[in-house]
Amino acid sequence: MNILARLRTVFLFVIITGISGQFLISNAQETYTRFSNDQLRMFMPSQTRIVRSLAGIWEKSEDDGSSWEQVSLPMSETKAGKVRFRRSVKIDKQLLSSYNWSLYSLGTNEDIELYVYDKYVGRYFAGMSPISIRLPESKLTPGVNRIEMQITPPPAHASRHIFAQRSYSGVIREILLIGTQHISLEDVQVKTLFNDNLSACQLSAMLSIRSGAIERVGGEDMYGALSLQKISFTVDATLRRYGTGDIIASGMEKSLSIDRDRTINTNLDLRISNPSLWSPSIPNLYELSIRILHNGNVVDDYTIPIGLYRAKSTIINGTPMLVLNNQPFTLKAVDYYEHVQGLGQTMTAKQIQRDILSLKTLGVNAVRIRSGNPHPYFVHQCNVNGIFILSDLPVYDYPSGLLEEDDFLVRITNIASRMASYYDRQPSILGYGLSDGLQESSKITKAYLKKTGSLMRSTSGKLLYKSIRFGSKSMDPQFTDFIIGRSSTRWEPGEIQRKEILRLKKLAGGLPLIIHLGKPVQPNNLNGFSDPLSVESQALYIRDG
């Protein structure tokens, strides 16, 4: 520990093999409990939209529809091949006409091929990120509709790395049925610009607004002819303090118009004086509410969390370091894997709350997600409780040849795009990992990092990082804000490890270096120093380091 205190560029990264792993050693099997109605509103924070959970009994087929059995969804599917799931959904005639309908998946691995009454709708890449899929009105009927999904599992190479947990497929997290009126907010992304001393902030909200059968907005002409004219509406934004609802700032109303079945983009700006900054120690949180109004009536609203802070990699007095809100920031993190005995990767709200409590008790200020994108409820809890998230692209120790294969590049590009689209607006997301353990000197590795790094720089405002193995002879700094040096059992605590850290520090040059060290541990294992998986053994390892 003394050497870590002397090297200001080294931030302690203690490995714990999944805080949720503490429940893996329990004899009790977890059972799935669906999210409550209030928790569902966290996933779809709107007062005007219809939100229904589709958790419960579905039918499942493992033989391409030849036979079916009843199962309860969500579930972590262990079958290696494609699996089909189906169930009936009832939408009455008035609701079918008044709303656009979509499925909203909180996390499905990997592709979703969607059918309504055996009619093909489309194929969508999910990649364990939340995704919304519009149900075409032309394929829906008043009353009962049978929804069928074919889920394609991840490719074999996705689970062939040293950090891979068991590969699951299926509907891993809940699916919601969402109804929105015929003018609705499809997406919102936020950018912030501070002055030098952080006493003022300009918040820009980039809005994507989508229309449907605009002649039916507000119940007007519900069964009339198609509208060939534009419809006028207004949009506004209000920033409130999370928990109290106190209004902090309001944007001017903007008047817009839209044709039927179109998408338009616009932006709203708000200025905040003396903002309360977000940090792990004081997670001050705001909520930005967007409303769409027609003839003075709210037809759609949506709220997103806002945490105002500035994080960057910089050099102070010749020392590279991470800086949060103009102050040096020491990262204290653990690895986190979503996994529960009896449920696999299908996490409940209660389990996530337990994990957050364990993390805060442990004293960490960040977690690193090593296998799949984090559950939206876990992200919400990190927003509220002050825990940064580092989320890796699943590119671990792959041979260079794989990095130039088209299927691999398409998959990673899709995952990166999904990550940035949903997670970028979440305050707790500190950064994204481009790779871990690649051959730094390889031209193919450099080309991969350039392609993926360029994509993330263009779509995300978060920090970017990558991991290099202890013993690496070179390091390419392009498209990275900091470096993680990954230790292993080969590098024993003491002088050998100290010399390697000093060498990597020099190799990292002007980038902050974070040291990823430790050993696997079972958080409830108190069997003493002789048990290598015990808490005491982990503490001894850290002390001697």
PDB file of N, CA and C in Angstrom, residues 97-163:
ATOM      1  N   SER A  97     -56.074   2.785 -31.418  1.00  0.00           N
ATOM      2  CA  SER A  97     -56.122   3.944 -32.307  1.00  0.00           C
ATOM      3  C   SER A  97     -55.496   5.194 -31.679  1.00  0.00           C
ATOM      4  N   SER A  98     -55.598   5.316 -30.362  1.00  0.00           N
ATOM      5  CA  SER A  98     -55.146   6.533 -29.687  1.00  0.00           C
ATOM      6  C   SER A  98     -53.644   6.558 -29.448  1.00  0.00           C
ATOM      7  N   TYR A  99     -52.995   5.394 -29.488  1.00  0.00           N
ATOM      8  CA  TYR A  99     -51.585   5.317 -29.103  1.00  0.00           C
ATOM      9  C   TYR A  99     -50.769   4.561 -30.144  1.00  0.00           C
ATOM     10  N   ASN A 100     -49.499   4.916 -30.234  1.00  0.00           N
ATOM     11  CA  ASN A 100     -48.511   4.068 -30.890  1.00  0.00           C
ATOM     12  C   ASN A 100     -48.003   3.068 -29.858  1.00  0.00           C
ATOM     13  N   TRP A 101     -47.768   1.828 -30.272  1.00  0.00           N
ATOM     14  CA  TRP A 101     -47.389   0.783 -29.331  1.00  0.00           C
ATOM     15  C   TRP A 101     -46.011   0.239 -29.662  1.00  0.00           C
ATOM     16  N   SER A 102     -45.274  -0.066 -28.630  1.00  0.00           N
ATOM     17  CA  SER A 102     -43.924  -0.595 -28.815  1.00  0.00           C
ATOM     18  C   SER A 102     -43.579  -1.540 -27.675  1.00  0.00           C
ATOM     19  N   LEU A 103     -42.605  -2.407 -27.949  1.00  0.00           N
ATOM     20  CA  LEU A 103     -42.008  -3.234 -26.912  1.00  0.00           C
ATOM     21  C   LEU A 103     -40.730  -2.558 -26.448  1.00  0.00           C
ATOM     22  N   TYR A 104     -40.531  -2.536 -25.142  1.00  0.00           N
ATOM     23  CA  TYR A 104     -39.333  -1.927 -24.575  1.00  0.00           C
ATOM     24  C   TYR A 104     -38.616  -2.982 -23.747  1.00  0.00           C
ATOM     25  N   SER A 105     -37.472  -3.447 -24.273  1.00  0.00           N
ATOM     26  CA  SER A 105     -36.699  -4.488 -23.599  1.00  0.00           C
ATOM     27  C   SER A 105     -35.645  -3.839 -22.712  1.00  0.00           C
ATOM     28  N   LEU A 106     -35.585  -4.259 -21.442  1.00  0.00           N
ATOM     29  CA  LEU A 106     -34.565  -3.752 -20.528  1.00  0.00           C
ATOM     30  C   LEU A 106     -33.227  -4.441 -20.738  1.00  0.00           C
ATOM     31  N   GLY A 107     -33.214  -5.568 -21.459  1.00  0.00           N
ATOM     32  CA  GLY A 107     -31.964  -6.254 -21.711  1.00  0.00           C
ATOM     33  C   GLY A 107     -32.196  -7.637 -22.271  1.00  0.00           C
ATOM     34  N   THR A 108     -31.852  -7.820 -23.544  1.00  0.00           N
ATOM     35  CA  THR A 108     -31.997  -9.105 -24.217  1.00  0.00           C
ATOM     36  C   THR A 108     -30.700  -9.404 -24.960  1.00  0.00           C
ATOM     37  N   ASN A 109     -30.286 -10.640 -24.938  1.00  0.00           N
ATOM     38  CA  ASN A 109     -29.029 -11.042 -25.545  1.00  0.00           C
ATOM     39  C   ASN A 109     -29.314 -12.101 -26.602  1.00  0.00           C
ATOM     40  N   GLU A 110     -29.192 -11.911 -27.931  1.00  0.00           N
ATOM     41  CA  GLU A 110     -28.379 -10.909 -28.557  1.00  0.00           C
ATOM     42  C   GLU A 110     -29.225 -10.163 -29.580  1.00  0.00           C
ATOM     43  N   ASP A 111     -29.837 -10.936 -30.533  1.00  0.00           N
ATOM     44  CA  ASP A 111     -30.741 -10.370 -31.526  1.00  0.00           C
ATOM     45  C   ASP A 111     -32.179 -10.754 -31.206  1.00  0.00           C
ATOM     46  N   ILE A 112     -33.102  -9.855 -31.570  1.00  0.00           N
ATOM     47  CA  ILE A 112     -34.532 -10.125 -31.441  1.00  0.00           C
ATOM     48  C   ILE A 112     -35.146 -10.119 -32.834  1.00  0.00           C
ATOM     49  N   GLU A 113     -35.764 -11.229 -33.199  1.00  0.00           N
ATOM     50  CA  GLU A 113     -36.533 -11.293 -34.443  1.00  0.00           C
ATOM     51  C   GLU A 113     -37.999 -11.319 -34.041  1.00  0.00           C
ATOM     52  N   LEU A 114     -38.749 -10.292 -34.438  1.00  0.00           N
ATOM     53  CA  LEU A 114     -40.091 -10.066 -33.913  1.00  0.00           C
ATOM     54  C   LEU A 114     -41.169 -10.398 -34.940  1.00  0.00           C
ATOM     55  N   TYR A 115     -42.233 -11.079 -34.443  1.00  0.00           N
ATOM     56  CA  TYR A 115     -43.395 -11.416 -35.262  1.00  0.00           C
ATOM     57  C   TYR A 115     -44.665 -11.045 -34.502  1.00  0.00           C
ATOM     58  N   VAL A 116     -45.693 -10.652 -35.241  1.00  0.00           N
ATOM     59  CA  VAL A 116     -47.027 -10.469 -34.687  1.00  0.00           C
ATOM     60  C   VAL A 116     -47.969 -11.358 -35.483  1.00  0.00           C
ATOM     61  N   TYR A 117     -48.542 -12.355 -34.803  1.00  0.00           N
ATOM     62  CA  TYR A 117     -49.372 -13.358 -35.490  1.00  0.00           C
ATOM     63  C   TYR A 117     -48.650 -13.929 -36.712  1.00  0.00           C
ATOM     64  N   ASP A 118     -47.417 -14.338 -36.518  1.00  0.00           N
ATOM     65  CA  ASP A 118     -46.585 -14.980 -37.544  1.00  0.00           C
ATOM     66  C   ASP A 118     -46.188 -14.029 -38.675  1.00  0.00           C
ATOM     67  N   LYS A 119     -46.545 -12.758 -38.566  1.00  0.00           N
ATOM     68  CA  LYS A 119     -46.135 -11.778 -39.575  1.00  0.00           C
ATOM     69  C   LYS A 119     -44.829 -11.123 -39.123  1.00  0.00           C
ATOM     70  N   TYR A 120     -43.850 -11.176 -39.991  1.00  0.00           N
ATOM     71  CA  TYR A 120     -42.523 -10.678 -39.662  1.00  0.00           C
ATOM     72  C   TYR A 120     -42.543  -9.162 -39.494  1.00  0.00           C
ATOM     73  N   VAL A 121     -41.978  -8.689 -38.378  1.00  0.00           N
ATOM     74  CA  VAL A 121     -41.875  -7.250 -38.124  1.00  0.00           C
ATOM     75  C   VAL A 121     -40.466  -6.745 -38.415  1.00  0.00           C
ATOM     76  N   GLY A 122     -39.454  -7.457 -37.909  1.00  0.00           N
ATOM     77  CA  GLY A 122     -38.083  -7.030 -38.152  1.00  0.00           C
ATOM     78  C   GLY A 122     -37.124  -7.736 -37.223  1.00  0.00           C
ATOM     79  N   ARG A 123     -35.834  -7.499 -37.478  1.00  0.00           N
ATOM     80  CA  ARG A 123     -34.774  -8.056 -36.636  1.00  0.00           C
ATOM     81  C   ARG A 123     -33.983  -6.899 -36.038  1.00  0.00           C
ATOM     82  N   TYR A 124     -33.723  -6.999 -34.738  1.00  0.00           N
ATOM     83  CA  TYR A 124     -33.144  -5.875 -34.011  1.00  0.00           C
ATOM     84  C   TYR A 124     -32.006  -6.370 -33.119  1.00  0.00           C
ATOM     85  N   PHE A 125     -30.913  -5.622 -33.141  1.00  0.00           N
ATOM     86  CA  PHE A 125     -29.805  -5.950 -32.261  1.00  0.00           C
ATOM     87  C   PHE A 125     -30.050  -5.316 -30.900  1.00  0.00           C
ATOM     88  N   ALA A 126     -29.969  -6.124 -29.857  1.00  0.00           N
ATOM     89  CA  ALA A 126     -30.220  -5.632 -28.507  1.00  0.00           C
ATOM     90  C   ALA A 126     -28.921  -5.481 -27.721  1.00  0.00           C
ATOM     91  N   GLY A 127     -28.124  -6.555 -27.643  1.00  0.00           N
ATOM     92  CA  GLY A 127     -26.827  -6.466 -26.984  1.00  0.00           C
ATOM     93  C   GLY A 127     -26.883  -6.094 -25.520  1.00  0.00           C
ATOM     94  N   MET A 128     -27.959  -6.464 -24.821  1.00  0.00           N
ATOM     95  CA  MET A 128     -28.146  -6.223 -23.387  1.00  0.00           C
ATOM     96  C   MET A 128     -28.323  -4.753 -23.028  1.00  0.00           C
ATOM     97  N   SER A 129     -28.545  -3.901 -24.020  1.00  0.00           N
ATOM     98  CA  SER A 129     -28.910  -2.512 -23.740  1.00  0.00           C
ATOM     99  C   SER A 129     -30.421  -2.363 -23.872  1.00  0.00           C
ATOM    100  N   PRO A 130     -31.038  -1.434 -23.148  1.00  0.00           N
ATOM    101  CA  PRO A 130     -32.455  -1.167 -23.356  1.00  0.00           C
ATOM    102  C   PRO A 130     -32.723  -0.766 -24.803  1.00  0.00           C
ATOM    103  N   ILE A 131     -33.813  -1.292 -25.356  1.00  0.00           N
ATOM    104  CA  ILE A 131     -34.137  -1.022 -26.754  1.00  0.00           C
ATOM    105  C   ILE A 131     -35.646  -0.962 -26.909  1.00  0.00           C
ATOM    106  N   SER A 132     -36.105  -0.014 -27.725  1.00  0.00           N
ATOM    107  CA  SER A 132     -37.527   0.131 -28.015  1.00  0.00           C
ATOM    108  C   SER A 132     -37.794  -0.314 -29.444  1.00  0.00           C
ATOM    109  N   ILE A 133     -38.836  -1.148 -29.626  1.00  0.00           N
ATOM    110  CA  ILE A 133     -39.188  -1.680 -30.940  1.00  0.00           C
ATOM    111  C   ILE A 133     -40.640  -1.309 -31.228  1.00  0.00           C
ATOM    112  N   ARG A 134     -40.859  -0.493 -32.246  1.00  0.00           N
ATOM    113  CA  ARG A 134     -42.216  -0.071 -32.603  1.00  0.00           C
ATOM    114  C   ARG A 134     -43.004  -1.246 -33.186  1.00  0.00           C
ATOM    115  N   LEU A 135     -44.234  -1.416 -32.713  1.00  0.00           N
ATOM    116  CA  LEU A 135     -45.155  -2.413 -33.265  1.00  0.00           C
ATOM    117  C   LEU A 135     -45.999  -1.732 -34.335  1.00  0.00           C
ATOM    118  N   PRO A 136     -45.841  -2.084 -35.604  1.00  0.00           N
ATOM    119  CA  PRO A 136     -46.606  -1.414 -36.666  1.00  0.00           C
ATOM    120  C   PRO A 136     -48.108  -1.589 -36.469  1.00  0.00           C
ATOM    121  N   GLU A 137     -48.838  -0.497 -36.559  1.00  0.00           N
ATOM    122  CA  GLU A 137     -50.294  -0.568 -36.380  1.00  0.00           C
ATOM    123  C   GLU A 137     -50.929  -1.492 -37.411  1.00  0.00           C
ATOM    124  N   SER A 138     -50.319  -1.568 -38.592  1.00  0.00           N
ATOM    125  CA  SER A 138     -50.879  -2.399 -39.666  1.00  0.00           C
ATOM    126  C   SER A 138     -50.864  -3.883 -39.315  1.00  0.00           C
ATOM    127  N   LYS A 139     -50.017  -4.265 -38.362  1.00  0.00           N
ATOM    128  CA  LYS A 139     -49.933  -5.674 -37.977  1.00  0.00           C
ATOM    129  C   LYS A 139     -50.678  -5.976 -36.682  1.00  0.00           C
ATOM    130  N   LEU A 140     -51.251  -4.954 -36.049  1.00  0.00           N
ATOM    131  CA  LEU A 140     -52.008  -5.139 -34.815  1.00  0.00           C
ATOM    132  C   LEU A 140     -53.503  -5.118 -35.101  1.00  0.00           C
ATOM    133  N   THR A 141     -54.260  -5.832 -34.285  1.00  0.00           N
ATOM    134  CA  THR A 141     -55.710  -5.837 -34.410  1.00  0.00           C
ATOM    135  C   THR A 141     -56.331  -5.499 -33.063  1.00  0.00           C
ATOM    136  N   PRO A 142     -57.522  -4.895 -33.043  1.00  0.00           N
ATOM    137  CA  PRO A 142     -58.192  -4.643 -31.768  1.00  0.00           C
ATOM    138  C   PRO A 142     -58.451  -5.956 -31.037  1.00  0.00           C
ATOM    139  N   GLY A 143     -58.121  -5.957 -29.752  1.00  0.00           N
ATOM    140  CA  GLY A 143     -58.303  -7.174 -28.971  1.00  0.00           C
ATOM    141  C   GLY A 143     -56.986  -7.880 -28.728  1.00  0.00           C
ATOM    142  N   VAL A 144     -56.979  -9.205 -28.956  1.00  0.00           N
ATOM    143  CA  VAL A 144     -55.810 -10.021 -28.621  1.00  0.00           C
ATOM    144  C   VAL A 144     -54.837 -10.084 -29.798  1.00  0.00           C
ATOM    145  N   ASN A 145     -53.550  -9.843 -29.499  1.00  0.00           N
ATOM    146  CA  ASN A 145     -52.477  -9.965 -30.485  1.00  0.00           C
ATOM    147  C   ASN A 145     -51.418 -10.921 -29.937  1.00  0.00           C
ATOM    148  N   ARG A 146     -50.949 -11.833 -30.771  1.00  0.00           N
ATOM    149  CA  ARG A 146     -49.916 -12.766 -30.332  1.00  0.00           C
ATOM    150  C   ARG A 146     -48.541 -12.246 -30.760  1.00  0.00           C
ATOM    151  N   ILE A 147     -47.729 -11.969 -29.759  1.00  0.00           N
ATOM    152  CA  ILE A 147     -46.370 -11.480 -29.983  1.00  0.00           C
ATOM    153  C   ILE A 147     -45.411 -12.663 -29.909  1.00  0.00           C
ATOM    154  N   GLU A 148     -44.527 -12.774 -30.889  1.00  0.00           N
ATOM    155  CA  GLU A 148     -43.546 -13.860 -30.880  1.00  0.00           C
ATOM    156  C   GLU A 148     -42.162 -13.287 -31.157  1.00  0.00           C
ATOM    157  N   MET A 149     -41.185 -13.750 -30.369  1.00  0.00           N
ATOM    158  CA  MET A 149     -39.810 -13.298 -30.526  1.00  0.00           C
ATOM    159  C   MET A 149     -38.888 -14.500 -30.669  1.00  0.00           C
ATOM    160  N   GLN A 150     -38.002 -14.433 -31.639  1.00  0.00           N
ATOM    161  CA  GLN A 150     -36.924 -15.419 -31.733  1.00  0.00           C
ATOM    162  C   GLN A 150     -35.639 -14.756 -31.271  1.00  0.00           C
ATOM    163  N   ILE A 151     -35.009 -15.327 -30.246  1.00  0.00           N
ATOM    164  CA  ILE A 151     -33.807 -14.756 -29.661  1.00  0.00           C
ATOM    165  C   ILE A 151     -32.595 -15.541 -30.142  1.00  0.00           C
ATOM    166  N   THR A 152     -31.636 -14.810 -30.724  1.00  0.00           N
ATOM    167  CA  THR A 152     -30.385 -15.416 -31.173  1.00  0.00           C
ATOM    168  C   THR A 152     -29.335 -15.229 -30.093  1.00  0.00           C
ATOM    169  N   PRO A 153     -28.651 -16.303 -29.666  1.00  0.00           N
ATOM    170  CA  PRO A 153     -27.656 -16.183 -28.598  1.00  0.00           C
ATOM    171  C   PRO A 153     -26.390 -15.491 -29.079  1.00  0.00           C
ATOM    172  N   PRO A 154     -25.535 -15.049 -28.139  1.00  0.00           N
ATOM    173  CA  PRO A 154     -24.263 -14.428 -28.527  1.00  0.00           C
ATOM    174  C   PRO A 154     -23.383 -15.418 -29.271  1.00  0.00           C
ATOM    175  N   PRO A 155     -22.475 -14.924 -30.120  1.00  0.00           N
ATOM    176  CA  PRO A 155     -21.559 -15.820 -30.823  1.00  0.00           C
ATOM    177  C   PRO A 155     -20.606 -16.500 -29.853  1.00  0.00           C
ATOM    178  N   ALA A 156     -19.981 -17.571 -30.300  1.00  0.00           N
ATOM    179  CA  ALA A 156     -19.122 -18.371 -29.424  1.00  0.00           C
ATOM    180  C   ALA A 156     -17.969 -17.559 -28.856  1.00  0.00           C
ATOM    181  N   HIS A 157     -17.397 -16.659 -29.659  1.00  0.00           N
ATOM    182  CA  HIS A 157     -16.226 -15.921 -29.171  1.00  0.00           C
ATOM    183  C   HIS A 157     -16.570 -14.976 -28.026  1.00  0.00           C
ATOM    184  N   ALA A 158     -17.882 -14.676 -27.818  1.00  0.00           N
ATOM    185  CA  ALA A 158     -18.271 -13.754 -26.755  1.00  0.00           C
ATOM    186  C   ALA A 158     -17.982 -14.309 -25.374  1.00  0.00           C
ATOM    187  N   SER A 159     -17.899 -15.619 -25.235  1.00  0.00           N
ATOM    188  CA  SER A 159     -17.665 -16.224 -23.923  1.00  0.00           C
ATOM    189  C   SER A 159     -16.296 -16.886 -23.815  1.00  0.00           C
ATOM    190  N   ARG A 160     -15.433 -16.639 -24.776  1.00  0.00           N
ATOM    191  CA  ARG A 160     -14.119 -17.278 -24.770  1.00  0.00           C
ATOM    192  C   ARG A 160     -13.040 -16.282 -24.358  1.00  0.00           C
ATOM    193  N   HIS A 161     -13.229 -15.687 -23.206  1.00  0.00           N
ATOM    194  CA  HIS A 161     -12.186 -14.825 -22.666  1.00  0.00           C
ATOM    195  C   HIS A 161     -12.161 -15.015 -21.161  1.00  0.00           C
ATOM    196  N   ILE A 162     -11.111 -14.604 -20.522  1.00  0.00           N
ATOM    197  CA  ILE A 162     -10.900 -14.949 -19.121  1.00  0.00           C
ATOM    198  C   ILE A 162     -11.844 -14.221 -18.184  1.00  0.00           C
ATOM    199  N   PHE A 163     -12.493 -13.157 -18.677  1.00  0.00           N
ATOM    200  CA  PHE A 163     -13.417 -12.439 -17.808  1.00  0.00           C
ATOM    201  C   PHE A 163     -14.871 -12.776 -18.111  1.00  0.00           C
TER     202      PHE A 163
END
